[in-house]
Structure formats: structure tokens, C-alpha cells
mmCIF file with all atom_site columns, C-alpha atoms and ligand atoms in Angstrom:
data_model
loop_
_atom_site.group_PDB
_atom_site.id
_atom_site.type_symbol
_atom_site.label_atom_id
_atom_site.label_alt_id
_atom_site.label_comp_id
_atom_site.label_asym_id
_atom_site.label_entity_id
_atom_site.label_seq_id
_atom_site.pdbx_PDB_ins_code
_atom_site.Cartn_x
_atom_site.Cartn_y
_atom_site.Cartn_z
_atom_site.occupancy
_atom_site.B_iso_or_equiv
_atom_site.pdbx_formal_charge
_atom_site.auth_seq_id
_atom_site.auth_comp_id
_atom_site.auth_asym_id
_atom_site.auth_atom_id
_atom_site.pdbx_PDB_model_num
ATOM   1   C  CA  . MET A 1 1   ? 0.057  -30.121 6.657   1.00 0.00 ? 1   MET A CA  1
ATOM   2   C  CA  . ALA A 1 2   ? 2.722  -30.202 4.060   1.00 0.00 ? 2   ALA A CA  1
ATOM   3   C  CA  . THR A 1 3   ? 6.181  -31.786 4.662   1.00 0.00 ? 3   THR A CA  1
ATOM   4   C  CA  . SER A 1 4   ? 9.042  -29.360 4.292   1.00 0.00 ? 4   SER A CA  1
ATOM   5   C  CA  . THR A 1 5   ? 10.049 -31.295 1.230   1.00 0.00 ? 5   THR A CA  1
ATOM   6   C  CA  . SER A 1 6   ? 6.967  -30.692 -0.618  1.00 0.00 ? 6   SER A CA  1
ATOM   7   C  CA  . LEU A 1 7   ? 6.872  -27.170 0.613   1.00 0.00 ? 7   LEU A CA  1
ATOM   8   C  CA  . VAL A 1 8   ? 10.318 -26.688 -0.958  1.00 0.00 ? 8   VAL A CA  1
ATOM   9   C  CA  . THR A 1 9   ? 9.185  -28.062 -4.074  1.00 0.00 ? 9   THR A CA  1
ATOM   10  C  CA  . GLU A 1 10  ? 6.132  -25.877 -3.999  1.00 0.00 ? 10  GLU A CA  1
ATOM   11  C  CA  . LEU A 1 11  ? 8.457  -22.843 -3.313  1.00 0.00 ? 11  LEU A CA  1
ATOM   12  C  CA  . ALA A 1 12  ? 10.875 -23.661 -6.243  1.00 0.00 ? 12  ALA A CA  1
ATOM   13  C  CA  . SER A 1 13  ? 7.714  -23.753 -8.530  1.00 0.00 ? 13  SER A CA  1
ATOM   14  C  CA  . ARG A 1 14  ? 6.381  -20.456 -7.315  1.00 0.00 ? 14  ARG A CA  1
ATOM   15  C  CA  . ASN A 1 15  ? 9.666  -19.274 -8.801  1.00 0.00 ? 15  ASN A CA  1
ATOM   16  C  CA  . LYS A 1 16  ? 9.107  -20.426 -11.822 1.00 0.00 ? 16  LYS A CA  1
ATOM   17  C  CA  . LYS A 1 17  ? 6.260  -17.791 -12.266 1.00 0.00 ? 17  LYS A CA  1
ATOM   18  C  CA  . ILE A 1 18  ? 8.049  -14.948 -10.666 1.00 0.00 ? 18  ILE A CA  1
ATOM   19  C  CA  . ALA A 1 19  ? 10.936 -15.536 -12.818 1.00 0.00 ? 19  ALA A CA  1
ATOM   20  C  CA  . ALA A 1 20  ? 8.744  -15.544 -15.919 1.00 0.00 ? 20  ALA A CA  1
ATOM   21  C  CA  . ALA A 1 21  ? 7.801  -11.815 -15.071 1.00 0.00 ? 21  ALA A CA  1
ATOM   22  C  CA  . HIS A 1 22  ? 11.143 -10.999 -13.403 1.00 0.00 ? 22  HIS A CA  1
ATOM   23  C  CA  . GLN A 1 23  ? 12.773 -7.561  -14.665 1.00 0.00 ? 23  GLN A CA  1
ATOM   24  C  CA  . PRO A 1 24  ? 16.462 -7.949  -14.475 1.00 0.00 ? 24  PRO A CA  1
ATOM   25  C  CA  . ILE A 1 25  ? 18.204 -6.380  -11.490 1.00 0.00 ? 25  ILE A CA  1
ATOM   26  C  CA  . PRO A 1 26  ? 21.342 -4.358  -12.287 1.00 0.00 ? 26  PRO A CA  1
ATOM   27  C  CA  . THR A 1 27  ? 24.935 -5.799  -11.284 1.00 0.00 ? 27  THR A CA  1
ATOM   28  C  CA  . PHE A 1 28  ? 26.779 -3.511  -8.876  1.00 0.00 ? 28  PHE A CA  1
ATOM   29  C  CA  . ALA A 1 29  ? 28.570 -2.098  -12.174 1.00 0.00 ? 29  ALA A CA  1
ATOM   30  C  CA  . GLU A 1 30  ? 25.417 -1.250  -13.638 1.00 0.00 ? 30  GLU A CA  1
ATOM   31  C  CA  . MET A 1 31  ? 24.320 0.649   -10.854 1.00 0.00 ? 31  MET A CA  1
ATOM   32  C  CA  . GLY A 1 32  ? 27.582 2.613   -10.959 1.00 0.00 ? 32  GLY A CA  1
ATOM   33  C  CA  . GLU A 1 33  ? 26.635 3.640   -14.524 1.00 0.00 ? 33  GLU A CA  1
ATOM   34  C  CA  . MET A 1 34  ? 23.253 4.565   -13.096 1.00 0.00 ? 34  MET A CA  1
ATOM   35  C  CA  . GLY A 1 35  ? 24.507 6.693   -10.572 1.00 0.00 ? 35  GLY A CA  1
ATOM   36  C  CA  . VAL A 1 36  ? 22.992 4.274   -7.578  1.00 0.00 ? 36  VAL A CA  1
ATOM   37  C  CA  . GLY A 1 37  ? 25.151 4.218   -4.810  1.00 0.00 ? 37  GLY A CA  1
ATOM   38  C  CA  . LEU A 1 38  ? 26.322 1.437   -2.833  1.00 0.00 ? 38  LEU A CA  1
ATOM   39  C  CA  . PRO A 1 39  ? 24.644 0.401   0.157   1.00 0.00 ? 39  PRO A CA  1
ATOM   40  C  CA  . HIS A 1 40  ? 25.317 2.198   3.351   1.00 0.00 ? 40  HIS A CA  1
ATOM   41  C  CA  . VAL A 1 41  ? 22.644 0.938   5.729   1.00 0.00 ? 41  VAL A CA  1
ATOM   42  C  CA  . ILE A 1 42  ? 22.198 -2.406  7.571   1.00 0.00 ? 42  ILE A CA  1
ATOM   43  C  CA  . VAL A 1 43  ? 18.866 -3.608  9.100   1.00 0.00 ? 43  VAL A CA  1
ATOM   44  C  CA  . LEU A 1 44  ? 19.145 -6.309  11.313  1.00 0.00 ? 44  LEU A CA  1
ATOM   45  C  CA  . THR A 1 45  ? 15.921 -8.308  12.181  1.00 0.00 ? 45  THR A CA  1
ATOM   46  C  CA  . CYS A 1 46  ? 14.312 -11.444 13.221  1.00 0.00 ? 46  CYS A CA  1
ATOM   47  C  CA  . VAL A 1 47  ? 14.201 -14.608 11.069  1.00 0.00 ? 47  VAL A CA  1
ATOM   48  C  CA  . ASP A 1 48  ? 10.540 -14.770 11.500  1.00 0.00 ? 48  ASP A CA  1
ATOM   49  C  CA  . PRO A 1 49  ? 8.143  -15.241 8.732   1.00 0.00 ? 49  PRO A CA  1
ATOM   50  C  CA  . ARG A 1 50  ? 6.058  -12.488 10.355  1.00 0.00 ? 50  ARG A CA  1
ATOM   51  C  CA  . CYS A 1 51  ? 8.978  -9.915  10.365  1.00 0.00 ? 51  CYS A CA  1
ATOM   52  C  CA  . ILE A 1 52  ? 9.811  -9.183  6.884   1.00 0.00 ? 52  ILE A CA  1
ATOM   53  C  CA  . PRO A 1 53  ? 11.788 -5.878  6.555   1.00 0.00 ? 53  PRO A CA  1
ATOM   54  C  CA  . GLU A 1 54  ? 11.287 -5.587  2.689   1.00 0.00 ? 54  GLU A CA  1
ATOM   55  C  CA  . TYR A 1 55  ? 7.689  -5.408  3.624   1.00 0.00 ? 55  TYR A CA  1
ATOM   56  C  CA  . PHE A 1 56  ? 7.356  -3.340  6.640   1.00 0.00 ? 56  PHE A CA  1
ATOM   57  C  CA  . LEU A 1 57  ? 10.263 -1.065  5.262   1.00 0.00 ? 57  LEU A CA  1
ATOM   58  C  CA  . ASN A 1 58  ? 9.052  -1.146  1.702   1.00 0.00 ? 58  ASN A CA  1
ATOM   59  C  CA  . LEU A 1 59  ? 12.752 -1.717  0.536   1.00 0.00 ? 59  LEU A CA  1
ATOM   60  C  CA  . HIS A 1 60  ? 13.727 -1.635  -2.860  1.00 0.00 ? 60  HIS A CA  1
ATOM   61  C  CA  . PRO A 1 61  ? 17.195 -2.822  -4.495  1.00 0.00 ? 61  PRO A CA  1
ATOM   62  C  CA  . SER A 1 62  ? 17.678 0.775   -5.079  1.00 0.00 ? 62  SER A CA  1
ATOM   63  C  CA  . ASP A 1 63  ? 17.642 1.975   -1.674  1.00 0.00 ? 63  ASP A CA  1
ATOM   64  C  CA  . GLY A 1 64  ? 20.714 0.364   -0.981  1.00 0.00 ? 64  GLY A CA  1
ATOM   65  C  CA  . VAL A 1 65  ? 19.509 -1.409  2.125   1.00 0.00 ? 65  VAL A CA  1
ATOM   66  C  CA  . LEU A 1 66  ? 21.381 -4.508  3.606   1.00 0.00 ? 66  LEU A CA  1
ATOM   67  C  CA  . VAL A 1 67  ? 19.258 -7.017  5.230   1.00 0.00 ? 67  VAL A CA  1
ATOM   68  C  CA  . THR A 1 68  ? 20.724 -9.551  7.966   1.00 0.00 ? 68  THR A CA  1
ATOM   69  C  CA  . ARG A 1 69  ? 18.432 -11.814 10.072  1.00 0.00 ? 69  ARG A CA  1
ATOM   70  C  CA  . ASN A 1 70  ? 18.765 -14.352 12.818  1.00 0.00 ? 70  ASN A CA  1
ATOM   71  C  CA  . ILE A 1 71  ? 16.889 -15.545 15.859  1.00 0.00 ? 71  ILE A CA  1
ATOM   72  C  CA  . CYS A 1 72  ? 15.597 -12.216 17.317  1.00 0.00 ? 72  CYS A CA  1
ATOM   73  C  CA  . GLY A 1 73  ? 17.655 -9.904  15.166  1.00 0.00 ? 73  GLY A CA  1
ATOM   74  C  CA  . HIS A 1 74  ? 20.462 -10.145 17.721  1.00 0.00 ? 74  HIS A CA  1
ATOM   75  C  CA  . ILE A 1 75  ? 24.255 -8.428  17.200  1.00 0.00 ? 75  ILE A CA  1
ATOM   76  C  CA  . ALA A 1 76  ? 26.525 -11.211 18.280  1.00 0.00 ? 76  ALA A CA  1
ATOM   77  C  CA  . PRO A 1 77  ? 25.496 -13.747 15.532  1.00 0.00 ? 77  PRO A CA  1
ATOM   78  C  CA  . ALA A 1 78  ? 25.480 -10.918 13.163  1.00 0.00 ? 78  ALA A CA  1
ATOM   79  C  CA  . LEU A 1 79  ? 28.912 -9.420  14.094  1.00 0.00 ? 79  LEU A CA  1
ATOM   80  C  CA  . ASN A 1 80  ? 30.883 -10.924 11.490  1.00 0.00 ? 80  ASN A CA  1
ATOM   81  C  CA  . ASP A 1 81  ? 28.510 -10.035 8.812   1.00 0.00 ? 81  ASP A CA  1
ATOM   82  C  CA  . ILE A 1 82  ? 28.633 -6.542  10.139  1.00 0.00 ? 82  ILE A CA  1
ATOM   83  C  CA  . LEU A 1 83  ? 31.935 -6.117  10.091  1.00 0.00 ? 83  LEU A CA  1
ATOM   84  C  CA  . ALA A 1 84  ? 32.738 -7.557  6.646   1.00 0.00 ? 84  ALA A CA  1
ATOM   85  C  CA  . LEU A 1 85  ? 30.174 -5.388  5.121   1.00 0.00 ? 85  LEU A CA  1
ATOM   86  C  CA  . ASP A 1 86  ? 31.632 -2.198  6.979   1.00 0.00 ? 86  ASP A CA  1
ATOM   87  C  CA  . ALA A 1 87  ? 34.891 -3.161  5.593   1.00 0.00 ? 87  ALA A CA  1
ATOM   88  C  CA  . PHE A 1 88  ? 33.499 -3.394  2.169   1.00 0.00 ? 88  PHE A CA  1
ATOM   89  C  CA  . LEU A 1 89  ? 30.911 -0.503  2.165   1.00 0.00 ? 89  LEU A CA  1
ATOM   90  C  CA  . SER A 1 90  ? 31.468 1.843   5.102   1.00 0.00 ? 90  SER A CA  1
ATOM   91  C  CA  . ILE A 1 91  ? 28.141 1.403   6.800   1.00 0.00 ? 91  ILE A CA  1
ATOM   92  C  CA  . LYS A 1 92  ? 26.881 4.604   7.853   1.00 0.00 ? 92  LYS A CA  1
ATOM   93  C  CA  . GLU A 1 93  ? 23.750 3.488   9.993   1.00 0.00 ? 93  GLU A CA  1
ATOM   94  C  CA  . ILE A 1 94  ? 22.502 0.172   11.732  1.00 0.00 ? 94  ILE A CA  1
ATOM   95  C  CA  . MET A 1 95  ? 18.792 -0.383  12.348  1.00 0.00 ? 95  MET A CA  1
ATOM   96  C  CA  . ILE A 1 96  ? 18.030 -2.958  14.921  1.00 0.00 ? 96  ILE A CA  1
ATOM   97  C  CA  . VAL A 1 97  ? 14.376 -4.304  14.794  1.00 0.00 ? 97  VAL A CA  1
ATOM   98  C  CA  . HIS A 1 98  ? 12.984 -6.592  17.452  1.00 0.00 ? 98  HIS A CA  1
ATOM   99  C  CA  . HIS A 1 99  ? 9.266  -7.585  16.983  1.00 0.00 ? 99  HIS A CA  1
ATOM   100 C  CA  . THR A 1 100 ? 6.145  -8.367  19.367  1.00 0.00 ? 100 THR A CA  1
ATOM   101 C  CA  . ASP A 1 101 ? 5.315  -11.897 19.942  1.00 0.00 ? 101 ASP A CA  1
ATOM   102 C  CA  . CYS A 1 102 ? 8.767  -12.973 18.968  1.00 0.00 ? 102 CYS A CA  1
ATOM   103 C  CA  . GLY A 1 103 ? 9.567  -16.532 19.125  1.00 0.00 ? 103 GLY A CA  1
ATOM   104 C  CA  . ALA A 1 104 ? 12.967 -15.717 21.298  1.00 0.00 ? 104 ALA A CA  1
ATOM   105 C  CA  . THR A 1 105 ? 10.151 -14.611 23.996  1.00 0.00 ? 105 THR A CA  1
ATOM   106 C  CA  . HIS A 1 106 ? 8.777  -17.798 24.026  1.00 0.00 ? 106 HIS A CA  1
ATOM   107 C  CA  . PHE A 1 107 ? 11.308 -20.192 24.536  1.00 0.00 ? 107 PHE A CA  1
ATOM   108 C  CA  . THR A 1 108 ? 14.679 -20.275 27.017  1.00 0.00 ? 108 THR A CA  1
ATOM   109 C  CA  . ASP A 1 109 ? 17.987 -21.198 26.093  1.00 0.00 ? 109 ASP A CA  1
ATOM   110 C  CA  . ASP A 1 110 ? 17.522 -24.041 28.680  1.00 0.00 ? 110 ASP A CA  1
ATOM   111 C  CA  . ILE A 1 111 ? 14.835 -25.550 26.786  1.00 0.00 ? 111 ILE A CA  1
ATOM   112 C  CA  . VAL A 1 112 ? 17.127 -25.573 23.641  1.00 0.00 ? 112 VAL A CA  1
ATOM   113 C  CA  . ARG A 1 113 ? 20.075 -26.899 25.616  1.00 0.00 ? 113 ARG A CA  1
ATOM   114 C  CA  . GLU A 1 114 ? 17.852 -29.955 26.815  1.00 0.00 ? 114 GLU A CA  1
ATOM   115 C  CA  . THR A 1 115 ? 16.465 -30.594 23.352  1.00 0.00 ? 115 THR A CA  1
ATOM   116 C  CA  . MET A 1 116 ? 19.663 -30.818 21.903  1.00 0.00 ? 116 MET A CA  1
ATOM   117 C  CA  . LYS A 1 117 ? 21.310 -32.923 24.578  1.00 0.00 ? 117 LYS A CA  1
ATOM   118 C  CA  . LYS A 1 118 ? 18.466 -35.574 24.274  1.00 0.00 ? 118 LYS A CA  1
ATOM   119 C  CA  . ARG A 1 119 ? 19.399 -35.780 20.542  1.00 0.00 ? 119 ARG A CA  1
ATOM   120 C  CA  . LEU A 1 120 ? 23.551 -35.654 21.021  1.00 0.00 ? 120 LEU A CA  1
ATOM   121 C  CA  . PRO A 1 121 ? 25.535 -38.167 22.625  1.00 0.00 ? 121 PRO A CA  1
ATOM   122 C  CA  . SER A 1 122 ? 26.384 -37.317 26.262  1.00 0.00 ? 122 SER A CA  1
ATOM   123 C  CA  . SER A 1 123 ? 30.232 -36.384 24.832  1.00 0.00 ? 123 SER A CA  1
ATOM   124 C  CA  . SER A 1 124 ? 28.740 -33.603 23.450  1.00 0.00 ? 124 SER A CA  1
ATOM   125 C  CA  . HIS A 1 125 ? 26.764 -32.194 26.360  1.00 0.00 ? 125 HIS A CA  1
ATOM   126 C  CA  . THR A 1 126 ? 29.572 -30.130 27.438  1.00 0.00 ? 126 THR A CA  1
ATOM   127 C  CA  . GLU A 1 127 ? 30.071 -28.236 24.405  1.00 0.00 ? 127 GLU A CA  1
ATOM   128 C  CA  . VAL A 1 128 ? 26.236 -27.779 24.151  1.00 0.00 ? 128 VAL A CA  1
ATOM   129 C  CA  . ASP A 1 129 ? 26.411 -26.397 27.651  1.00 0.00 ? 129 ASP A CA  1
ATOM   130 C  CA  . ASN A 1 130 ? 29.435 -23.745 26.829  1.00 0.00 ? 130 ASN A CA  1
ATOM   131 C  CA  . ILE A 1 131 ? 27.069 -22.058 23.963  1.00 0.00 ? 131 ILE A CA  1
ATOM   132 C  CA  . LYS A 1 132 ? 26.205 -19.138 26.029  1.00 0.00 ? 132 LYS A CA  1
ATOM   133 C  CA  . THR A 1 133 ? 22.793 -17.978 24.316  1.00 0.00 ? 133 THR A CA  1
ATOM   134 C  CA  . PHE A 1 134 ? 20.807 -19.237 21.672  1.00 0.00 ? 134 PHE A CA  1
ATOM   135 C  CA  . GLY A 1 135 ? 18.902 -15.922 21.725  1.00 0.00 ? 135 GLY A CA  1
ATOM   136 C  CA  . ALA A 1 136 ? 16.143 -16.295 24.008  1.00 0.00 ? 136 ALA A CA  1
ATOM   137 C  CA  . ILE A 1 137 ? 15.113 -13.031 25.840  1.00 0.00 ? 137 ILE A CA  1
ATOM   138 C  CA  . LYS A 1 138 ? 12.485 -11.749 28.314  1.00 0.00 ? 138 LYS A CA  1
ATOM   139 C  CA  . ASP A 1 139 ? 11.938 -8.273  27.512  1.00 0.00 ? 139 ASP A CA  1
ATOM   140 C  CA  . LEU A 1 140 ? 11.842 -6.649  24.024  1.00 0.00 ? 140 LEU A CA  1
ATOM   141 C  CA  . GLU A 1 141 ? 13.162 -3.186  24.470  1.00 0.00 ? 141 GLU A CA  1
ATOM   142 C  CA  . GLN A 1 142 ? 15.689 -4.226  26.947  1.00 0.00 ? 142 GLN A CA  1
ATOM   143 C  CA  . SER A 1 143 ? 16.635 -6.818  24.127  1.00 0.00 ? 143 SER A CA  1
ATOM   144 C  CA  . VAL A 1 144 ? 17.270 -4.096  21.970  1.00 0.00 ? 144 VAL A CA  1
ATOM   145 C  CA  . ARG A 1 145 ? 19.135 -1.861  24.284  1.00 0.00 ? 145 ARG A CA  1
ATOM   146 C  CA  . ASP A 1 146 ? 21.277 -4.814  25.030  1.00 0.00 ? 146 ASP A CA  1
ATOM   147 C  CA  . ASP A 1 147 ? 21.852 -5.457  21.414  1.00 0.00 ? 147 ASP A CA  1
ATOM   148 C  CA  . ILE A 1 148 ? 23.304 -1.730  21.078  1.00 0.00 ? 148 ILE A CA  1
ATOM   149 C  CA  . ALA A 1 149 ? 25.260 -2.077  24.000  1.00 0.00 ? 149 ALA A CA  1
ATOM   150 C  CA  . LEU A 1 150 ? 26.856 -5.346  22.736  1.00 0.00 ? 150 LEU A CA  1
ATOM   151 C  CA  . LEU A 1 151 ? 27.547 -3.409  19.786  1.00 0.00 ? 151 LEU A CA  1
ATOM   152 C  CA  . LYS A 1 152 ? 29.029 -0.472  21.304  1.00 0.00 ? 152 LYS A CA  1
ATOM   153 C  CA  . ALA A 1 153 ? 31.247 -2.557  23.285  1.00 0.00 ? 153 ALA A CA  1
ATOM   154 C  CA  . ALA A 1 154 ? 32.364 -4.909  20.437  1.00 0.00 ? 154 ALA A CA  1
ATOM   155 C  CA  . PRO A 1 155 ? 36.118 -3.797  20.063  1.00 0.00 ? 155 PRO A CA  1
ATOM   156 C  CA  . LEU A 1 156 ? 36.211 -4.334  16.047  1.00 0.00 ? 156 LEU A CA  1
ATOM   157 C  CA  . VAL A 1 157 ? 33.438 -2.222  15.349  1.00 0.00 ? 157 VAL A CA  1
ATOM   158 C  CA  . ARG A 1 158 ? 34.244 1.170   14.479  1.00 0.00 ? 158 ARG A CA  1
ATOM   159 C  CA  . LYS A 1 159 ? 32.779 3.893   17.345  1.00 0.00 ? 159 LYS A CA  1
ATOM   160 C  CA  . GLU A 1 160 ? 31.182 5.986   14.452  1.00 0.00 ? 160 GLU A CA  1
ATOM   161 C  CA  . LEU A 1 161 ? 29.184 3.166   13.374  1.00 0.00 ? 161 LEU A CA  1
ATOM   162 C  CA  . ALA A 1 162 ? 28.265 1.838   16.602  1.00 0.00 ? 162 ALA A CA  1
ATOM   163 C  CA  . ASP A 1 163 ? 27.326 5.091   17.467  1.00 0.00 ? 163 ASP A CA  1
ATOM   164 C  CA  . ALA A 1 164 ? 24.864 5.456   14.708  1.00 0.00 ? 164 ALA A CA  1
ATOM   165 C  CA  . ALA A 1 165 ? 22.942 2.349   15.650  1.00 0.00 ? 165 ALA A CA  1
ATOM   166 C  CA  . VAL A 1 166 ? 19.207 2.786   16.420  1.00 0.00 ? 166 VAL A CA  1
ATOM   167 C  CA  . GLY A 1 167 ? 16.681 0.222   17.632  1.00 0.00 ? 167 GLY A CA  1
ATOM   168 C  CA  . PHE A 1 168 ? 12.925 -0.248  17.281  1.00 0.00 ? 168 PHE A CA  1
ATOM   169 C  CA  . VAL A 1 169 ? 10.367 -2.784  18.165  1.00 0.00 ? 169 VAL A CA  1
ATOM   170 C  CA  . TYR A 1 170 ? 7.957  -3.400  15.300  1.00 0.00 ? 170 TYR A CA  1
ATOM   171 C  CA  . ASP A 1 171 ? 4.502  -4.197  16.356  1.00 0.00 ? 171 ASP A CA  1
ATOM   172 C  CA  . LEU A 1 172 ? 3.262  -7.083  14.237  1.00 0.00 ? 172 LEU A CA  1
ATOM   173 C  CA  . LYS A 1 173 ? -0.495 -5.859  15.057  1.00 0.00 ? 173 LYS A CA  1
ATOM   174 C  CA  . THR A 1 174 ? -0.140 -2.135  13.863  1.00 0.00 ? 174 THR A CA  1
ATOM   175 C  CA  . GLY A 1 175 ? 2.580  -2.529  11.685  1.00 0.00 ? 175 GLY A CA  1
ATOM   176 C  CA  . GLU A 1 176 ? 4.240  0.346   13.309  1.00 0.00 ? 176 GLU A CA  1
ATOM   177 C  CA  . LEU A 1 177 ? 7.807  0.729   14.437  1.00 0.00 ? 177 LEU A CA  1
ATOM   178 C  CA  . THR A 1 178 ? 8.546  2.430   17.793  1.00 0.00 ? 178 THR A CA  1
ATOM   179 C  CA  . PRO A 1 179 ? 11.757 3.560   18.648  1.00 0.00 ? 179 PRO A CA  1
ATOM   180 C  CA  . VAL A 1 180 ? 13.627 2.243   21.829  1.00 0.00 ? 180 VAL A CA  1
ATOM   181 C  CA  . ARG A 1 181 ? 15.280 4.687   24.005  1.00 0.00 ? 181 ARG A CA  1
ATOM   182 C  CA  . LEU A 1 182 ? 18.866 3.987   25.104  1.00 0.00 ? 182 LEU A CA  1
HETATM 183 ZN ZN1 . LIG B 2 .   ? 11.256 -13.068 16.278  1.00 0.00 ? 201 LIG B ZN1 1
#
């Protein structure tokens, strides 16, 4: 199995091939001249390499879709991004997508805490305990509901934006998105 260093080297060399056939992507100024609107939609999903929204939503730069990813696709770690993007761009919709077989269903927050404590001096353990969650979940649909509820309860998020959040579960086997009823 390749080490992470050699994989990074390989990825950088892959980029050379991609760049050789690259078509220039327009700047914001050029997009304005072309009549392409600024992005108004955020897709929030998991970091999992099997969960690629550019693939399962067939995204292109001209779609104006902003993608943010973290473990599971949770609202809490994405909140600063959502607030800043909304301030810049007046976001209209947020799409939250969690996925089947998510790694977040395979670990617990306690396992992460214990692993960290083994690697850190005991003086740091209280700080580790104070981190409320590392994103572990038990139920995919409930997790989507909880994240939407968190968005709606976030005091700095505009109500119209929180109300425009929709949740889905992406099935790795079928490729389909299923809406999550609130
Ligand atoms: Zn995941």
C-alpha cells in the first residue's frame, strides 16, 4: 500500500496531465460579463471519498453550487462557512446530504477521545473531554433532521435561509438521493 507521501506525489503528477488539457475557468468578473450569476446554493456533505457531490449531482462551475464537506456533513463545523458565504452571496438554499455506510456510523465520539488521550499528555485530557462531538452518529435520517434543527436554532443564521434547508440521504449502492422528512 502506498504511503500518504507517495500518494500525494502521485496526485501532483496526475494534476500535470489534467492541467495539460485544462480549459480556463472564468474569473468572477468574467462570469459577470458572461451573465453567469453568483452561487446561491450550498451543498453540505461528508468528506468520504465515496461521497462526491460533483459526481452524484453532476455539478459544473456554471451551476453556481458551493460545496462544503466535513465528517458526515454536519452543520456545526460548517456554520462559519455558511454565515460568511451567506454574507457574501445571499444564499437561497442549503442541501444537506448524509450517506449510507458513513464512517460516522462506524466510530463513536468516545473512541476518538480515547485515541487522542493516548497520544496527548494528560494535561490535555480535560480539553479533549470538553469537545462535545467529533461527528459520530447512530441514525442517518435522524442525523439529517438534527442538523437541520441545529441550523434553524442557530441564532446568527437568517430564518429564510434556515427554512430553505433540505436534507437527503445518498445511497452509495443505488446512487440515489432520498429526501429526509422533517
Ligand atoms: Zn461519511
